[in-house]
Amino acid sequence: MATEGNNLSEYDKSSIPNAKEFRFGIVVSEWNEKVTEGLFQGAFETLKEHGVLEKKIVRWNVPGSFELTYGCKKMQESYDMLDGIIAIGSVIQGETKHFDFVCQGVSNGITQLNVNNDIPVIFCVLTDNNMQQALDRSGGKHGNKGTEAAVAAIKMAQLRKESRF
């Protein structure tokens, strides 16, 4: 298991650019709310820790992880002044193939948003075998994938800024 022995919340804070000038959007799935709220808190607190003002963070909720792609697309269209968007969701394996279709659809959809648009979308969708694994990665014993996503969002916003001529 890739996360075993690693804490998703541990990183070199001095290597992260100051994000005080950046604006971020966060689209959060309401499905598996205990998990997604933990991920949101990790992302939100990390953005603030690196200088992002609370008023420069926009949050939208969508019903489930499959709807994240549409929510992120609409956020890209509505807020062209955003520097990055974080898509937060949690899909837990069940007894049917529904898990596979949702995971594939969301990952492909977010990839397409990144290829076709200028505002980077960070994939913060847990795809776990059970609820305990999701809880362990949303503020539990393995840290918080939301923290990791916020760090990625800041780095991508900086890359976007530096790549402009």
XYZ file of N, CA, C and O in Angstrom:
660
model
N 0.842 -1.165 0.000
C 0.000 0.000 0.000
C 0.896 1.239 0.000
O 1.796 1.375 0.812
N 0.631 2.159 -0.931
C 1.480 3.331 -1.120
C 1.512 4.237 0.107
O 2.517 4.872 0.385
N 0.414 4.316 0.830
C 0.335 5.228 1.967
C 0.952 4.639 3.226
O 1.294 5.373 4.144
N 1.099 3.342 3.286
C 1.607 2.678 4.482
C 2.952 3.273 4.887
O 3.884 3.370 4.096
N 3.036 3.731 6.116
C 4.266 4.305 6.639
C 4.476 5.760 6.259
O 5.475 6.352 6.622
N 3.556 6.325 5.485
C 3.672 7.728 5.065
C 2.542 8.548 5.671
O 1.429 8.067 5.821
N 2.841 9.781 5.984
C 1.827 10.705 6.460
C 1.636 11.753 5.372
O 2.556 12.493 5.034
N 0.429 11.811 4.810
C 0.140 12.700 3.697
C 0.267 14.175 4.064
O 0.336 15.026 3.193
N 0.283 14.467 5.356
C 0.335 15.853 5.814
C 1.755 16.343 6.088
O 1.947 17.498 6.444
N 2.740 15.492 5.913
C 4.126 15.881 6.172
C 4.795 16.314 4.872
O 4.797 15.576 3.894
N 5.330 17.530 4.863
C 6.026 18.052 3.697
C 6.918 19.194 4.156
O 6.783 19.707 5.264
N 7.825 19.592 3.305
C 8.744 20.685 3.602
C 8.032 22.007 3.342
O 7.911 22.442 2.196
N 7.545 22.628 4.388
C 6.775 23.867 4.263
C 7.586 24.997 3.637
O 7.034 25.868 2.965
N 8.887 24.985 3.830
C 9.722 26.055 3.277
C 9.846 25.960 1.754
O 10.250 26.923 1.105
N 9.488 24.831 1.177
C 9.598 24.665 -0.279
C 8.338 25.120 -1.019
O 8.297 25.092 -2.247
N 7.330 25.567 -0.281
C 6.055 25.960 -0.886
C 6.052 27.473 -1.119
O 6.354 28.248 -0.213
N 5.690 27.906 -2.320
C 5.642 29.352 -2.585
C 4.610 30.046 -1.703
O 3.617 29.445 -1.296
N 4.843 31.322 -1.423
C 3.849 32.102 -0.696
C 2.631 32.268 -1.599
O 2.749 32.674 -2.751
N 1.471 31.966 -1.076
C 0.250 31.937 -1.885
C -0.685 33.098 -1.595
O -1.853 33.054 -1.965
N -0.188 34.158 -0.972
C -1.074 35.241 -0.537
C -1.774 35.945 -1.693
O -2.838 36.507 -1.510
N -1.217 35.912 -2.881
C -1.841 36.573 -4.040
C -2.778 35.650 -4.816
O -3.467 36.106 -5.727
N -2.808 34.382 -4.457
C -3.601 33.416 -5.215
C -5.036 33.323 -4.709
O -5.329 33.608 -3.553
N -5.911 32.867 -5.617
C -7.314 32.583 -5.298
C -7.599 31.137 -5.702
O -7.193 30.710 -6.779
N -8.317 30.434 -4.839
C -8.600 29.025 -5.100
C -10.078 28.711 -4.963
O -10.784 29.327 -4.159
N -10.499 27.739 -5.742
C -11.832 27.179 -5.607
C -11.709 25.757 -5.090
O -10.726 25.059 -5.388
N -12.690 25.349 -4.320
C -12.739 23.968 -3.838
C -14.151 23.442 -4.098
O -15.130 24.046 -3.652
N -14.244 22.351 -4.845
C -15.522 21.709 -5.120
C -15.552 20.425 -4.297
O -14.659 19.583 -4.418
N -16.578 20.301 -3.446
C -16.628 19.217 -2.463
C -17.856 18.342 -2.688
O -18.989 18.836 -2.742
N -17.640 17.049 -2.790
C -18.741 16.092 -2.876
C -19.401 15.931 -1.510
O -18.733 15.817 -0.489
N -20.733 15.914 -1.517
C -21.482 15.708 -0.275
C -21.573 14.228 0.104
O -21.910 13.906 1.238
N -21.286 13.327 -0.835
C -21.342 11.895 -0.568
C -20.135 11.504 0.277
O -19.037 11.979 0.028
N -20.335 10.660 1.269
C -19.297 10.299 2.240
C -18.792 11.567 2.940
O -17.594 11.841 3.026
N -19.746 12.327 3.452
C -19.504 13.659 3.999
C -18.450 13.687 5.105
O -17.649 14.619 5.178
N -18.428 12.677 5.941
C -17.436 12.666 7.022
C -16.017 12.689 6.445
O -15.130 13.376 6.958
N -15.833 11.993 5.367
C -14.529 11.939 4.704
C -14.250 13.240 3.962
O -13.186 13.847 4.121
N -15.210 13.691 3.154
C -14.963 14.879 2.337
C -14.819 16.147 3.177
O -14.052 17.034 2.812
N -15.507 16.222 4.298
C -15.328 17.385 5.177
C -13.935 17.378 5.801
O -13.322 18.434 5.970
N -13.439 16.202 6.149
C -12.066 16.112 6.654
C -11.055 16.550 5.605
O -10.106 17.285 5.903
N -11.267 16.120 4.362
C -10.379 16.524 3.270
C -10.458 18.032 3.037
O -9.433 18.697 2.846
N -11.682 18.561 3.061
C -11.852 20.007 2.891
C -11.093 20.774 3.975
O -10.390 21.740 3.672
N -11.245 20.360 5.218
C -10.563 21.057 6.313
C -9.047 21.032 6.125
O -8.371 22.031 6.353
N -8.517 19.884 5.714
C -7.075 19.792 5.461
C -6.632 20.747 4.372
O -5.617 21.448 4.515
N -7.389 20.807 3.270
C -7.043 21.695 2.162
C -7.186 23.159 2.567
O -6.293 23.982 2.337
N -8.301 23.490 3.196
C -8.607 24.861 3.594
C -7.542 25.411 4.549
O -7.006 26.504 4.351
N -7.212 24.645 5.575
C -6.225 25.090 6.564
C -4.835 25.225 5.949
O -4.087 26.141 6.290
N -4.494 24.339 5.026
C -3.182 24.410 4.381
C -3.086 25.638 3.486
O -2.060 26.326 3.478
N -4.139 25.926 2.739
C -4.135 27.136 1.914
C -3.954 28.370 2.786
O -3.125 29.244 2.482
N -4.701 28.454 3.871
C -4.584 29.604 4.772
C -3.186 29.678 5.386
O -2.618 30.755 5.510
N -2.639 28.531 5.756
C -1.302 28.493 6.357
C -0.238 29.072 5.424
O 0.756 29.627 5.876
N -0.489 28.965 4.116
C 0.485 29.461 3.143
C 0.101 30.828 2.581
O 0.596 31.227 1.518
N -0.765 31.536 3.300
C -1.008 32.936 2.989
C -2.292 33.264 2.258
O -2.594 34.430 2.029
N -3.054 32.270 1.847
C -4.296 32.552 1.131
C -5.327 33.094 2.118
O -5.573 32.489 3.164
N -5.896 34.232 1.788
C -6.927 34.812 2.634
C -8.220 34.020 2.491
O -8.550 33.559 1.393
N -8.948 33.889 3.587
C -10.191 33.124 3.582
C -11.157 33.618 2.507
O -11.831 32.827 1.852
N -11.205 34.920 2.293
C -12.121 35.483 1.302
C -11.691 35.158 -0.139
O -12.455 35.382 -1.079
N -10.491 34.623 -0.313
C -10.005 34.237 -1.632
C -10.147 32.731 -1.873
O -9.522 32.182 -2.784
N -10.951 32.079 -1.046
C -11.230 30.651 -1.212
C -12.737 30.499 -1.410
O -13.520 30.872 -0.542
N -13.126 29.969 -2.558
C -14.531 29.760 -2.899
C -14.838 28.272 -2.768
O -14.083 27.440 -3.258
N -15.948 27.952 -2.112
C -16.351 26.551 -1.963
C -17.716 26.336 -2.611
O -18.644 27.100 -2.389
N -17.793 25.285 -3.398
C -19.066 24.813 -3.945
C -19.232 23.356 -3.559
O -18.249 22.592 -3.546
N -20.449 22.947 -3.269
C -20.761 21.544 -3.004
C -21.478 20.946 -4.209
O -22.255 21.631 -4.879
N -21.234 19.671 -4.445
C -21.957 18.889 -5.451
C -22.431 17.608 -4.765
O -21.870 17.203 -3.746
N -23.477 16.954 -5.314
C -24.048 15.789 -4.626
C -23.089 14.612 -4.436
O -23.066 13.995 -3.372
N -22.297 14.297 -5.452
C -21.418 13.138 -5.355
C -20.128 13.348 -6.122
O -19.925 14.380 -6.774
N -19.262 12.363 -6.091
C -17.961 12.487 -6.762
C -18.101 12.568 -8.275
O -17.331 13.264 -8.934
N -19.075 11.871 -8.843
C -19.255 11.915 -10.292
C -19.558 13.337 -10.767
O -19.180 13.723 -11.869
N -20.200 14.118 -9.926
C -20.574 15.485 -10.272
C -19.430 16.496 -10.105
O -19.574 17.670 -10.445
N -18.302 16.045 -9.592
C -17.157 16.943 -9.401
C -16.687 17.570 -10.715
O -16.340 18.751 -10.758
N -16.665 16.781 -11.777
C -16.190 17.294 -13.063
C -17.037 18.476 -13.524
O -16.511 19.520 -13.914
N -18.349 18.326 -13.459
C -19.234 19.419 -13.868
C -19.053 20.628 -12.950
O -18.962 21.764 -13.427
N -18.988 20.394 -11.650
C -18.798 21.496 -10.712
C -17.502 22.239 -10.972
O -17.468 23.480 -10.959
N -16.430 21.511 -11.230
C -15.138 22.150 -11.512
C -15.173 22.897 -12.842
O -14.610 23.997 -12.958
N -15.828 22.327 -13.839
C -15.962 22.993 -15.138
C -16.696 24.315 -14.971
O -16.278 25.351 -15.486
N -17.812 24.296 -14.255
C -18.586 25.519 -14.046
C -17.793 26.540 -13.229
O -17.884 27.738 -13.463
N -16.996 26.061 -12.290
C -16.173 26.975 -11.504
C -15.101 27.608 -12.390
O -14.833 28.803 -12.287
N -14.496 26.825 -13.281
C -13.515 27.383 -14.210
C -14.150 28.477 -15.068
O -13.548 29.517 -15.308
N -15.373 28.252 -15.517
C -16.067 29.215 -16.375
C -16.523 30.455 -15.605
O -16.533 31.554 -16.144
N -16.898 30.276 -14.351
C -17.480 31.365 -13.561
C -16.443 32.247 -12.887
O -16.710 33.412 -12.608
N -15.305 31.681 -12.574
C -14.278 32.399 -11.815
C -12.955 32.354 -12.567
O -12.026 31.660 -12.170
N -12.856 33.114 -13.642
C -11.627 33.069 -14.426
C -10.436 33.670 -13.691
O -9.303 33.527 -14.110
N -10.684 34.315 -12.552
C -9.581 34.863 -11.779
C -9.016 33.860 -10.772
O -8.075 34.181 -10.057
N -9.563 32.648 -10.736
C -9.010 31.622 -9.849
C -7.656 31.159 -10.372
O -7.427 31.104 -11.573
N -6.797 30.778 -9.450
C -5.480 30.261 -9.817
C -5.413 28.748 -9.754
O -4.465 28.140 -10.246
N -6.397 28.120 -9.144
C -6.446 26.672 -9.057
C -7.743 26.232 -8.406
O -8.388 27.002 -7.690
N -8.121 24.997 -8.691
C -9.333 24.394 -8.138
C -8.957 23.026 -7.574
O -8.191 22.285 -8.193
N -9.521 22.701 -6.426
C -9.320 21.378 -5.826
C -10.649 20.646 -5.859
O -11.663 21.158 -5.377
N -10.656 19.452 -6.435
C -11.844 18.596 -6.496
C -11.744 17.560 -5.383
O -10.828 16.731 -5.382
N -12.680 17.611 -4.429
C -12.633 16.741 -3.257
C -13.789 15.752 -3.283
O -14.954 16.150 -3.363
N -13.451 14.476 -3.203
C -14.475 13.436 -3.182
C -13.965 12.170 -2.517
O -12.788 12.039 -2.188
N -14.891 11.233 -2.344
C -14.557 9.942 -1.736
C -15.462 8.878 -2.341
O -16.687 8.961 -2.251
N -14.839 7.880 -2.966
C -15.563 6.753 -3.545
C -15.070 5.498 -2.835
O -13.872 5.237 -2.802
N -16.008 4.753 -2.262
C -15.643 3.559 -1.502
C -16.189 2.325 -2.216
O -17.360 2.285 -2.602
N -15.323 1.336 -2.362
C -15.659 0.094 -3.071
C -16.908 -0.544 -2.475
O -17.028 -0.662 -1.264
N -17.824 -0.940 -3.341
C -19.025 -1.654 -2.916
C -19.067 -3.021 -3.566
O -18.037 -3.558 -3.988
N -20.245 -3.556 -3.688
C -20.400 -4.902 -4.240
C -20.618 -4.909 -5.746
O -20.689 -5.977 -6.350
N -20.747 -3.748 -6.371
C -21.016 -3.686 -7.811
C -19.903 -2.935 -8.525
O -19.006 -2.381 -7.903
N -20.013 -2.872 -9.850
C -19.022 -2.173 -10.669
C -19.192 -0.655 -10.632
O -18.399 0.067 -11.235
N -20.184 -0.152 -9.940
C -20.427 1.282 -9.851
C -19.159 2.034 -9.447
O -18.837 3.083 -10.011
N -18.420 1.486 -8.500
C -17.153 2.071 -8.040
C -16.216 2.338 -9.223
O -15.661 3.425 -9.361
N -16.053 1.328 -10.083
C -15.134 1.443 -11.218
C -15.564 2.546 -12.180
O -14.741 3.327 -12.646
N -16.861 2.600 -12.472
C -17.356 3.606 -13.414
C -17.209 5.016 -12.853
O -16.823 5.938 -13.571
N -17.516 5.206 -11.590
C -17.396 6.524 -10.981
C -15.933 6.956 -10.949
O -15.594 8.076 -11.361
N -15.055 6.077 -10.484
C -13.628 6.432 -10.397
C -13.054 6.771 -11.766
O -12.348 7.784 -11.917
N -13.361 5.961 -12.762
C -12.847 6.219 -14.105
C -13.421 7.507 -14.678
O -12.695 8.324 -15.252
N -14.718 7.717 -14.505
C -15.348 8.921 -15.032
C -14.779 10.191 -14.425
O -14.489 11.164 -15.128
N -14.611 10.198 -13.107
C -14.095 11.388 -12.430
C -12.642 11.646 -12.816
O -12.265 12.789 -13.120
N -11.826 10.622 -12.811
C -10.412 10.839 -13.149
C -10.262 11.290 -14.602
O -9.490 12.218 -14.881
N -11.017 10.692 -15.516
C -10.956 11.132 -16.914
C -11.491 12.553 -17.075
O -10.930 13.358 -17.817
N -12.578 12.865 -16.377
C -13.167 14.194 -16.476
C -12.228 15.280 -15.981
O -12.068 16.329 -16.624
N -11.581 15.044 -14.867
C -10.657 16.043 -14.331
C -9.423 16.170 -15.221
O -8.916 17.274 -15.448
N -8.969 15.061 -15.777
C -7.864 15.123 -16.737
C -8.238 16.011 -17.914
O -7.450 16.864 -18.337
N -9.435 15.832 -18.452
C -9.879 16.639 -19.585
C -9.959 18.125 -19.233
O -9.618 18.989 -20.050
N -10.424 18.438 -18.034
C -10.465 19.840 -17.621
C -9.069 20.449 -17.599
O -8.881 21.609 -17.979
N -8.091 19.668 -17.165
C -6.711 20.164 -17.123
C -6.119 20.322 -18.523
O -5.349 21.248 -18.767
N -6.490 19.445 -19.425
C -5.973 19.521 -20.791
C -6.621 20.675 -21.556
O -5.952 21.379 -22.316
N -7.900 20.892 -21.342
C -8.660 21.835 -22.159
C -8.762 23.248 -21.609
O -9.213 24.144 -22.316
N -8.380 23.469 -20.360
C -8.571 24.774 -19.742
C -7.290 25.243 -19.059
O -6.377 24.465 -18.822
N -7.280 26.525 -18.716
C -6.064 27.133 -18.164
C -5.966 27.058 -16.642
O -4.884 27.169 -16.094
N -7.078 26.871 -15.958
C -7.047 26.821 -14.494
C -6.850 25.365 -14.060
O -7.695 24.512 -14.346
N -5.748 25.061 -13.373
C -5.494 23.668 -12.987
C -6.510 23.154 -11.968
O -6.932 23.875 -11.067
N -6.901 21.896 -12.156
C -7.806 21.214 -11.236
C -7.032 20.080 -10.580
O -6.487 19.211 -11.260
N -6.997 20.095 -9.256
C -6.246 19.097 -8.487
C -7.186 17.967 -8.086
O -8.264 18.199 -7.534
N -6.776 16.754 -8.323
C -7.554 15.545 -8.031
C -7.352 15.154 -6.569
O -6.286 14.677 -6.184
N -8.362 15.373 -5.757
C -8.328 14.972 -4.346
C -9.544 14.084 -4.090
O -10.438 14.422 -3.322
N -9.568 12.972 -4.807
C -10.669 12.017 -4.690
C -10.098 10.713 -4.150
O -9.287 10.073 -4.816
N -10.507 10.363 -2.953
C -10.067 9.094 -2.382
C -10.851 7.962 -3.028
O -12.064 8.062 -3.208
N -10.164 6.887 -3.374
C -10.792 5.705 -3.959
C -10.360 4.505 -3.128
O -9.404 3.819 -3.460
N -11.078 4.295 -2.039
C -10.653 3.310 -1.045
C -11.522 2.053 -1.056
O -12.641 2.047 -1.549
N -10.973 1.010 -0.442
C -11.696 -0.259 -0.338
C -12.762 -0.242 0.745
O -13.721 -1.004 0.679
N -12.568 0.615 1.761
C -13.537 0.663 2.857
C -13.477 2.025 3.542
O -12.564 2.818 3.303
N -14.462 2.269 4.385
C -14.569 3.553 5.059
C -13.358 3.830 5.951
O -12.887 4.973 6.022
N -12.820 2.824 6.611
C -11.675 3.060 7.497
C -10.471 3.583 6.729
O -9.781 4.484 7.183
N -10.218 3.021 5.560
C -9.111 3.523 4.746
C -9.330 4.997 4.394
O -8.397 5.795 4.431
N -10.570 5.360 4.066
C -10.882 6.748 3.718
C -10.674 7.662 4.921
O -10.092 8.754 4.795
N -11.118 7.231 6.076
C -10.947 8.044 7.291
C -9.471 8.194 7.655
O -9.042 9.262 8.098
N -8.698 7.135 7.445
C -7.262 7.185 7.731
C -6.535 8.210 6.858
O -5.494 8.736 7.252
N -7.090 8.518 5.672
C -6.452 9.420 4.725
C -7.102 10.801 4.674
O -6.720 11.644 3.879
N -8.092 11.015 5.515
C -8.787 12.320 5.530
C -8.674 12.978 6.906
O -9.588 13.638 7.370
N -7.536 12.763 7.539
C -7.274 13.344 8.850
C -6.956 12.304 9.903
O -6.762 12.637 11.069
N -6.868 11.051 9.506
C -6.576 9.964 10.434
C -5.103 9.617 10.478
O -4.228 10.477 10.300
N -4.817 8.340 10.676
C -3.436 7.914 10.938
C -2.467 8.132 9.766
O -1.262 8.151 9.975
N -2.986 8.309 8.565
C -2.104 8.578 7.421
C -2.075 10.055 7.050
O -1.570 10.420 5.990
N -2.625 10.897 7.892
C -2.621 12.330 7.611
C -3.846 12.734 6.813
O -4.916 12.181 6.989
N -3.670 13.688 5.919
C -4.815 14.234 5.208
C -4.450 14.507 3.753
O -3.602 15.355 3.460
N -5.099 13.789 2.863
C -4.888 13.976 1.426
C -5.308 15.382 0.997
O -4.803 15.906 0.006
N -6.206 16.029 1.744
C -6.580 17.412 1.456
C -5.404 18.356 1.601
O -5.250 19.313 0.828
N -4.564 18.108 2.584
C -3.338 18.892 2.761
C -2.447 18.741 1.541
O -1.953 19.729 0.986
N -2.260 17.516 1.123
C -1.429 17.230 -0.044
C -1.993 17.911 -1.297
O -1.250 18.456 -2.109
N -3.314 17.904 -1.440
C -3.954 18.532 -2.601
C -3.755 20.045 -2.582
O -3.529 20.662 -3.636
N -3.831 20.664 -1.422
C -3.621 22.108 -1.322
C -2.192 22.478 -1.692
O -1.962 23.484 -2.380
N -1.238 21.680 -1.263
C 0.161 21.919 -1.630
C 0.315 21.822 -3.152
O 0.952 22.673 -3.782
N -0.293 20.802 -3.744
C -0.242 20.649 -5.205
C -0.900 21.843 -5.897
O -0.391 22.340 -6.913
N -2.012 22.318 -5.361
C -2.710 23.465 -5.953
C -1.834 24.718 -5.933
O -1.776 25.458 -6.924
N -1.158 24.950 -4.830
C -0.271 26.116 -4.734
C 0.872 25.995 -5.741
O 1.207 26.948 -6.449
N 1.468 24.820 -5.826
C 2.577 24.618 -6.765
C 2.114 24.789 -8.214
O 2.820 25.372 -9.037
N 0.926 24.293 -8.524
C 0.411 24.430 -9.885
C 0.022 25.874 -10.195
O 0.206 26.342 -11.325
N -0.497 26.590 -9.209
C -0.813 28.007 -9.404
C 0.467 28.785 -9.693
O 0.497 29.671 -10.560
N 1.528 28.452 -8.977
C 2.817 29.106 -9.208
C 3.345 28.779 -10.602
O 3.835 29.661 -11.310
N 3.233 27.528 -11.019
C 3.663 27.125 -12.352
C 2.866 27.882 -13.415
O 3.437 28.391 -14.397
N 1.573 27.994 -13.223
C 0.703 28.732 -14.145
C 1.158 30.192 -14.243
O 1.251 30.750 -15.332
N 1.444 30.801 -13.107
C 1.884 32.198 -13.067
C 3.217 32.371 -13.797
O 3.391 33.300 -14.587
N 4.156 31.478 -13.539
C 5.487 31.575 -14.125
C 5.487 31.244 -15.626
O 6.400 31.671 -16.339
N 4.502 30.504 -16.084
C 4.490 30.091 -17.493
C 3.899 31.148 -18.409
O 3.925 30.992 -19.628
N 3.398 32.226 -17.863
C 2.839 33.308 -18.679
C 3.949 34.222 -19.151
O 4.853 34.562 -18.410
N 3.838 34.653 -20.375
C 4.868 35.512 -20.968
C 4.506 36.951 -20.786
O 3.452 37.409 -20.837
